[in-house]
Coordinates of C-alpha atoms in Angstrom, one line a residue:
M1 CA 90.9 76.0 71.3
G2 CA 88.1 74.6 73.4
L3 CA 87.0 77.9 75.1
Y4 CA 87.0 81.4 73.9
P5 CA 89.0 83.5 76.4
L6 CA 86.9 86.5 77.6
F7 CA 87.3 89.1 80.4
A8 CA 83.9 90.4 81.3
D9 CA 83.2 93.9 82.7
L10 CA 80.5 93.2 85.3
T11 CA 80.6 96.6 87.0
G12 CA 77.1 97.5 88.2
L13 CA 75.5 94.5 86.4
P14 CA 73.2 92.1 88.2
V15 CA 74.6 88.5 88.6
L16 CA 72.9 85.6 90.3
V17 CA 74.5 83.0 92.6
V18 CA 72.3 80.1 93.4
G19 CA 73.5 78.5 96.7
G20 CA 74.2 80.1 100.0
G21 CA 76.8 77.7 101.3
H22 CA 80.6 78.1 101.5
I23 CA 81.1 77.6 97.7
G24 CA 78.5 80.3 97.0
E25 CA 80.3 82.5 99.5
R26 CA 83.6 82.2 97.5
K27 CA 81.9 82.8 94.2
T28 CA 80.1 85.8 95.6
A29 CA 83.4 87.3 96.9
A30 CA 85.0 87.0 93.5
L31 CA 82.0 88.6 91.8
L32 CA 81.8 91.5 94.3
S33 CA 85.5 92.2 93.7
A34 CA 84.7 92.6 90.0
G35 CA 82.0 95.2 90.8
A36 CA 79.0 93.1 90.1
K37 CA 75.6 93.5 91.8
V38 CA 75.3 90.1 93.3
R39 CA 72.0 88.3 94.2
V40 CA 72.3 85.2 96.2
G41 CA 69.3 82.8 96.0
A42 CA 69.1 80.2 98.8
P43 CA 66.9 79.2 101.7
S44 CA 69.7 80.1 104.1
L45 CA 73.1 81.8 104.0
T46 CA 76.4 81.4 105.7
P47 CA 77.1 83.9 108.4
V48 CA 79.4 85.9 106.1
L49 CA 76.8 86.1 103.3
M50 CA 74.1 87.0 105.9
Q51 CA 76.3 89.9 107.1
Q52 CA 76.8 91.0 103.5
A53 CA 73.1 90.9 103.0
D54 CA 72.4 92.9 106.2
E55 CA 75.0 95.5 105.1
G56 CA 73.4 95.8 101.6
K57 CA 76.4 94.5 99.8
I58 CA 74.3 91.6 98.3
E59 CA 70.6 90.9 97.7
H60 CA 69.2 87.8 99.3
L61 CA 66.6 85.9 97.4
A62 CA 65.2 83.6 100.1
G63 CA 63.7 80.2 99.2
M64 CA 64.1 77.6 96.5
F65 CA 65.2 78.5 93.0
Q66 CA 62.6 80.3 90.9
P67 CA 63.0 81.0 87.1
A68 CA 62.1 84.6 87.9
W69 CA 65.4 85.0 89.7
L70 CA 67.0 85.1 86.2
D71 CA 65.1 88.2 85.2
D72 CA 67.6 90.8 83.9
V73 CA 70.8 89.0 85.1
W74 CA 73.8 88.8 82.9
L75 CA 75.5 85.7 84.4
V76 CA 74.5 82.9 86.8
V77 CA 76.5 80.6 89.0
A78 CA 75.0 77.4 90.3
A79 CA 76.8 76.6 93.5
T80 CA 74.6 74.2 95.4
D81 CA 75.4 70.5 96.3
D82 CA 72.2 69.4 94.6
H83 CA 73.2 68.2 91.1
E84 CA 69.6 68.1 89.8
L85 CA 69.0 71.7 91.0
N86 CA 72.2 72.9 89.4
A87 CA 71.2 71.2 86.1
R88 CA 67.8 72.9 86.2
V89 CA 69.4 76.3 86.8
A90 CA 71.8 75.8 83.9
A91 CA 68.9 74.6 81.6
T92 CA 66.7 77.6 82.5
A93 CA 69.6 80.0 81.9
E94 CA 70.3 78.3 78.5
D95 CA 66.7 78.9 77.4
R96 CA 67.2 82.6 78.2
R97 CA 70.6 82.8 76.6
I98 CA 72.2 83.7 79.9
L99 CA 75.7 82.3 80.4
A100 CA 75.9 79.9 83.3
N101 CA 78.6 78.2 85.3
V102 CA 77.9 75.1 87.3
V103 CA 80.5 74.4 90.0
D104 CA 82.4 71.2 89.3
A105 CA 80.2 70.4 86.3
P106 CA 82.0 71.6 83.1
A107 CA 79.5 69.8 80.8
L108 CA 76.7 71.9 82.2
S109 CA 78.6 75.2 82.1
R110 CA 78.7 77.8 79.3
F111 CA 81.6 79.6 80.9
Q112 CA 84.4 78.5 83.2
V113 CA 85.9 80.5 86.1
P114 CA 89.6 80.4 85.7
A115 CA 92.4 80.3 88.2
M116 CA 93.7 83.9 88.4
V117 CA 96.8 85.8 89.2
D118 CA 95.8 89.2 90.4
R119 CA 98.1 92.1 89.7
T120 CA 95.3 94.6 89.2
P121 CA 94.8 96.1 86.7
L122 CA 96.8 93.3 85.2
T123 CA 95.1 89.9 85.4
V124 CA 96.3 86.5 84.2
A125 CA 93.7 83.8 83.9
V126 CA 94.4 80.0 83.6
S127 CA 91.8 77.5 82.5
T128 CA 91.8 73.8 81.6
G129 CA 88.2 74.1 80.4
G130 CA 87.1 72.3 83.6
A131 CA 89.1 69.2 82.6
A132 CA 91.6 69.4 85.5
P133 CA 91.2 72.4 87.8
V134 CA 94.0 71.3 90.1
I135 CA 96.5 71.6 87.2
A136 CA 95.2 75.1 86.5
R137 CA 95.8 75.9 90.2
R138 CA 99.3 74.6 90.0
V139 CA 100.1 76.7 86.9
R140 CA 98.7 79.7 88.8
E141 CA 101.0 79.0 91.7
M142 CA 104.0 78.9 89.3
L143 CA 102.9 82.2 87.8
E144 CA 102.5 83.8 91.2
T145 CA 106.2 83.2 91.9
E146 CA 107.3 84.6 88.5
L147 CA 105.1 87.7 88.2
D148 CA 106.4 90.7 90.2
H149 CA 103.8 92.3 92.4
A150 CA 104.9 95.7 91.1
L151 CA 103.5 94.8 87.7
G152 CA 100.1 96.0 88.8
A153 CA 101.4 99.5 89.6
L154 CA 103.4 99.5 86.4
T155 CA 100.3 98.7 84.3
A156 CA 98.3 101.4 86.1
L157 CA 101.0 104.0 85.5
A158 CA 101.3 103.0 81.8
Q159 CA 97.5 103.2 81.5
R160 CA 97.5 106.8 82.9
Y161 CA 100.0 108.0 80.3
R162 CA 98.9 105.8 77.4
T163 CA 97.8 108.7 75.2
R164 CA 101.0 110.7 75.8
I165 CA 103.1 107.6 75.1
S166 CA 101.3 107.0 71.8
L167 CA 101.8 110.6 70.8
R168 CA 105.4 110.7 71.8
W169 CA 106.2 107.4 69.9
P170 CA 103.8 107.1 67.0
D171 CA 106.1 104.5 65.5
L172 CA 105.0 101.1 66.8
A173 CA 108.5 99.7 67.1
E174 CA 109.8 102.7 69.1
R175 CA 106.7 102.5 71.3
R176 CA 107.4 98.8 72.0
A177 CA 111.0 99.6 72.9
F178 CA 109.7 102.2 75.3
Y179 CA 107.4 99.8 77.0
D180 CA 110.3 97.4 77.3
W181 CA 112.3 100.2 79.0
L182 CA 109.4 100.8 81.3
H183 CA 109.5 97.2 82.5
D184 CA 113.3 96.7 82.5
G185 CA 114.5 100.1 83.6
P186 CA 114.2 102.5 86.6
V187 CA 110.4 102.9 86.5
M188 CA 109.8 99.3 87.4
A189 CA 112.7 99.3 89.9
Y190 CA 111.2 102.3 91.7
L191 CA 107.7 100.7 91.8
R192 CA 109.2 97.5 93.2
N193 CA 110.8 99.5 95.9
A194 CA 107.6 101.3 96.8
R195 CA 108.7 104.7 95.4
P196 CA 105.8 105.6 93.0
D197 CA 106.7 109.3 92.9
L198 CA 110.2 108.6 91.6
A199 CA 108.8 106.1 89.1
E200 CA 106.4 108.7 87.7
R201 CA 109.1 111.3 87.5
A202 CA 111.4 108.9 85.6
L203 CA 108.5 108.2 83.1
L204 CA 107.8 111.9 82.6
D205 CA 111.5 112.6 82.1
A206 CA 111.6 110.0 79.4
L207 CA 108.5 111.5 77.7
D208 CA 110.2 114.9 77.7
A209 CA 113.6 113.7 76.6
N210 CA 114.8 114.3 73.0
E211 CA 116.9 111.2 73.0
P212 CA 115.6 107.7 73.0
T213 CA 115.5 106.0 76.4
S214 CA 118.6 104.1 77.3
K215 CA 119.0 101.2 79.6
R216 CA 120.4 102.1 82.9
G217 CA 122.3 99.6 85.0
S218 CA 121.5 98.8 88.6
V219 CA 122.6 96.4 91.3
A220 CA 120.5 94.2 93.6
L221 CA 122.2 93.0 96.8
V222 CA 120.5 89.6 97.2
G223 CA 120.6 87.2 100.1
A224 CA 120.7 83.6 98.9
G225 CA 119.9 82.1 102.2
P226 CA 122.1 79.4 103.8
G227 CA 122.0 76.9 101.0
D228 CA 118.6 75.2 100.7
P229 CA 117.0 76.6 97.5
G230 CA 113.6 76.3 99.1
L231 CA 114.6 79.1 101.5
L232 CA 115.1 81.6 98.6
T233 CA 112.6 84.4 98.8
L234 CA 110.3 85.2 95.9
R235 CA 111.9 88.6 95.5
A236 CA 115.3 87.0 95.3
L237 CA 114.1 84.5 92.7
R238 CA 112.7 87.3 90.6
A239 CA 116.0 89.2 90.8
L240 CA 117.9 86.1 89.6
N241 CA 115.5 85.8 86.7
R242 CA 116.1 89.4 85.7
A243 CA 119.9 89.5 86.1
D244 CA 122.3 90.0 83.2
V245 CA 125.3 89.4 85.5
I246 CA 125.5 87.5 88.8
L247 CA 128.5 88.1 91.2
H248 CA 128.2 85.3 93.7
D249 CA 130.0 84.1 96.8
S250 CA 131.5 80.7 97.2
L251 CA 128.9 79.8 99.8
V252 CA 126.0 80.2 97.4
S253 CA 124.9 76.6 96.5
E254 CA 124.7 75.3 93.0
A255 CA 121.1 74.5 93.6
V256 CA 120.4 78.2 94.1
L257 CA 122.5 79.3 91.1
A258 CA 120.5 76.8 89.0
L259 CA 117.4 78.9 89.6
A260 CA 119.0 81.9 87.9
R261 CA 118.4 83.1 84.3
R262 CA 120.2 80.6 82.1
D263 CA 122.0 83.1 80.0
A264 CA 123.1 85.3 82.8
E265 CA 126.9 85.8 83.1
R266 CA 128.2 84.3 86.4
I267 CA 131.3 85.7 88.1
D268 CA 132.6 83.8 91.2
V269 CA 133.9 86.4 93.7
G270 CA 134.1 83.9 96.6
K271 CA 136.4 84.5 99.5
R272 CA 137.9 81.2 100.7
C273 CA 140.0 80.7 103.7
G274 CA 143.5 79.5 102.6
G275 CA 142.4 79.6 98.9
R276 CA 141.7 82.1 96.1
H277 CA 140.6 85.4 97.5
T278 CA 138.8 88.2 95.8
Q279 CA 139.5 91.6 97.4
Q280 CA 136.5 93.6 98.4
E281 CA 137.8 96.6 96.4
Q282 CA 137.9 94.4 93.3
I283 CA 134.3 93.4 93.9
H284 CA 133.3 97.0 94.2
Q285 CA 134.9 97.8 90.8
L286 CA 133.3 94.8 89.2
L287 CA 129.9 96.0 90.4
L288 CA 130.5 99.5 89.2
E289 CA 131.8 98.4 85.7
Q290 CA 128.9 96.1 85.0
A291 CA 126.3 98.6 86.2
Q292 CA 127.8 101.4 84.2
A293 CA 127.6 99.1 81.1
G294 CA 123.8 99.2 81.5
K295 CA 123.5 95.7 83.0
L296 CA 121.2 94.5 85.7
V297 CA 123.6 93.1 88.3
V298 CA 122.8 90.7 91.1
R299 CA 125.4 90.5 94.0
L300 CA 124.4 87.2 95.4
K301 CA 125.5 86.5 98.9
G302 CA 125.0 83.5 101.2
G303 CA 122.6 84.2 104.0
D304 CA 121.6 87.9 104.3
P305 CA 123.7 90.6 102.7
F306 CA 123.5 92.8 105.8
V307 CA 124.5 90.2 108.3
F308 CA 128.3 89.8 108.2
G309 CA 128.0 90.0 104.4
R310 CA 129.6 93.4 103.8
G311 CA 126.5 94.4 102.0
G312 CA 126.5 97.8 103.8
E313 CA 129.9 98.6 102.3
E314 CA 128.8 97.7 98.8
M315 CA 125.6 99.7 99.1
E316 CA 127.6 102.8 100.3
F317 CA 130.1 102.4 97.4
L318 CA 127.3 102.1 94.8
H319 CA 125.4 105.1 96.1
Q320 CA 128.6 107.2 96.1
H321 CA 128.9 106.4 92.4
G322 CA 125.3 107.1 91.5
I323 CA 124.3 103.5 90.9
A324 CA 120.7 102.4 91.8
C325 CA 120.9 99.8 94.5
E326 CA 118.1 97.4 95.7
I327 CA 118.4 95.3 98.8
V328 CA 116.8 91.8 98.9
P329 CA 117.1 90.3 102.3
G330 CA 117.8 86.6 102.7
V331 CA 117.3 84.1 105.5
T332 CA 120.4 84.5 107.6
A333 CA 122.4 81.4 108.7
A334 CA 121.7 81.9 112.4
V335 CA 118.0 81.7 111.9
A336 CA 117.9 78.9 109.3
C337 CA 120.6 76.6 110.6
A338 CA 119.3 76.8 114.1
A339 CA 115.8 76.0 112.9
Y340 CA 117.1 73.0 110.7
A341 CA 118.8 71.7 113.8
G342 CA 115.7 72.0 115.9
I343 CA 117.1 74.9 118.0
P344 CA 114.9 77.9 118.9
L345 CA 117.2 80.9 119.2
T346 CA 114.9 82.3 121.8
H347 CA 112.8 80.5 124.4
R348 CA 110.9 81.8 127.3
E349 CA 112.5 79.4 129.7
H350 CA 116.0 79.3 128.3
A351 CA 117.0 82.4 126.3
R352 CA 115.9 86.0 126.6
S353 CA 118.2 87.4 123.9
V354 CA 120.3 86.5 120.9
H355 CA 123.8 87.8 120.0
L356 CA 125.0 87.4 116.4
L357 CA 128.8 87.3 116.4
T358 CA 131.6 86.7 114.0
G359 CA 134.8 84.9 115.1
H360 CA 136.6 85.4 111.8
G361 CA 139.7 87.1 113.2
K362 CA 141.4 88.1 116.4
E363 CA 140.2 91.7 116.0
S364 CA 136.6 90.4 116.2
L365 CA 137.3 88.5 119.4
D366 CA 139.1 91.5 121.0
A367 CA 136.1 93.7 120.3
M368 CA 133.6 91.5 122.0
D369 CA 132.0 92.4 125.4
W370 CA 133.0 89.1 127.1
P371 CA 131.4 89.9 130.5
A372 CA 128.1 90.4 128.8
L373 CA 128.4 87.4 126.6
A374 CA 129.2 85.2 129.5
Q375 CA 125.8 85.8 131.1
D376 CA 123.4 82.8 131.3
H377 CA 120.0 82.6 129.5
Q378 CA 121.1 84.1 126.2
T379 CA 122.0 82.6 122.9
L380 CA 125.3 83.2 121.0
A381 CA 125.2 82.5 117.3
V382 CA 128.8 82.6 116.0
Y383 CA 129.5 82.9 112.3
M384 CA 132.9 82.0 110.8
G385 CA 134.2 80.9 114.2
M386 CA 135.8 77.5 113.6
A387 CA 139.4 78.7 113.3
R388 CA 139.4 80.3 116.8
L389 CA 137.3 77.9 118.8
E390 CA 139.9 77.4 121.6
E391 CA 140.3 81.1 122.2
F392 CA 136.6 81.8 122.0
T393 CA 135.8 79.0 124.5
Q394 CA 138.6 80.1 126.8
R395 CA 137.4 83.7 127.0
L396 CA 133.8 82.7 127.7
L397 CA 135.0 80.4 130.5
E398 CA 137.3 83.0 131.9
H399 CA 134.5 85.5 132.1
G400 CA 132.2 83.2 134.0
R401 CA 130.1 81.3 131.4
R402 CA 129.2 77.9 132.9
P403 CA 131.4 75.0 131.7
D404 CA 128.3 72.9 131.2
T405 CA 126.6 75.4 128.9
P406 CA 125.3 73.5 125.9
F407 CA 126.6 74.1 122.4
A408 CA 125.8 72.9 118.9
I409 CA 127.9 73.2 115.8
I410 CA 125.9 73.0 112.6
E411 CA 128.0 72.1 109.6
N412 CA 126.5 72.6 106.1
G413 CA 123.3 73.8 107.7
T414 CA 120.0 73.3 105.7
L415 CA 121.8 71.1 103.1
P416 CA 121.3 67.3 102.7
Q417 CA 124.8 66.8 104.2
Q418 CA 124.0 68.8 107.3
R419 CA 125.7 67.6 110.5
V420 CA 125.1 68.7 114.1
V421 CA 127.7 68.2 116.8
R422 CA 126.4 68.7 120.4
G423 CA 128.1 69.0 123.7
V424 CA 129.0 71.3 126.6
L425 CA 131.2 74.4 126.4
Q426 CA 134.2 73.0 128.2
E427 CA 134.6 70.3 125.6
L428 CA 133.8 72.4 122.6
P429 CA 137.3 72.6 120.9
A430 CA 137.9 68.9 121.5
R431 CA 134.5 67.8 120.1
A432 CA 135.0 70.0 117.0
K433 CA 138.4 68.5 116.3
E434 CA 137.2 64.9 117.0
R435 CA 134.3 65.2 114.6
D436 CA 136.6 67.0 112.0
I437 CA 134.2 70.0 111.5
H438 CA 134.9 72.2 108.5
P439 CA 133.3 75.5 107.3
P440 CA 130.7 76.5 106.5
A441 CA 129.6 75.9 110.1
L442 CA 127.6 77.9 112.6
L443 CA 128.2 77.7 116.3
I444 CA 125.4 78.1 118.8
V445 CA 126.2 78.5 122.5
G446 CA 123.4 78.7 125.1
E447 CA 120.8 76.7 127.0
V448 CA 118.7 76.4 123.9
A449 CA 121.4 74.3 122.1
A450 CA 120.4 71.3 124.4
L451 CA 117.1 71.2 122.6
A452 CA 118.8 70.0 119.4
R453 CA 118.9 66.4 120.6
E454 CA 115.3 65.9 121.2
H455 CA 113.9 68.1 118.4
A456 CA 116.2 67.1 115.5
W457 CA 114.1 66.8 112.4
F458 CA 116.4 67.3 109.4
G459 CA 119.4 65.4 108.2
A460 CA 121.4 62.6 109.8

């Protein structure tokens, strides 16, 4: 081990930063956030540092470096662009046994400032000992995606009840099991969902209970986005990494499933036109059975669970049966596929509104307000509409939508095999048949669809 890891409590302690430029400004900000009394020594300061000095947040030591600036300080950071000056600051600090850091000069430094992941009061520090700061930054970026932001609130809550937890579970093994429950059970789930009062209540109930805490199951309705794994949200990724069981649709790509916890059980509940079909009631029962067995269940849906994904029905069912349910929105196909085709859904010159429609069945078509949909200067984004293109087109034309209204069909949107077929409304069914379009495909009708030709940026 090249460095001894150390977290320093600098609250109220004088610390010196030599250098009033932008690097000194960044170092000062970090030290202020740690509660240090910062002195900045430099002939001049950046506007931000000057304002902080005027407001009394820092002390400005004007002029060139003087050894007296080190009187009574605990740490010093040399942050100038003058290598000789930085070396002199470090040598002077060394003589006084004051720990010094010289920016971008690990050989002159007695301590290194790590890359940090802040989940206050939980802090994770990453250091390469100054050998390769960029690698430390990349590791920090990976940790940022993995570590739930609710960990800070969980740590603070556990800190408040640390004494009671120790008294309640004097046996170390039982206490460890309780902390595992805190992280994996309802307390963390409540904090993740911004419900700290319920989290504290669950912790207190566990402290007062005579029986050991048991793992309670829960369900997360997670939007997987349209297929590109890069569009998965951080919250969705964390849910996949926590899951014991994943019930996924057929539209969820293998690239997205590959990001899930390796030992999670996967259950395919896809609904395929003309193929194997899982009834919604059967999906409800699977969710209930797995959650009642104490498992963390992810119901993984293509796009967004609340946009033609029947997530609302599943949420109602779970709540009726007392199962905790978390909703993780996803990037819905209308937004993502249009963007990947270079089509803005709204545009000040071409579209004042957007309608999200489903053309899955005749009942859907019969329920639409065709006179309203036939108006110009609005965008229609149609999910699951390939089977009824002729009827959809005919009704739009019958109610006055212009025959030369542009359309775009986006097949396999956001995936490497994405195809975009463009044309005008009167030729829509023929163009789709000619190009042999197959689901999954999204239809966009409206003036904005014409922009796909000149703004295409993804795929063939």
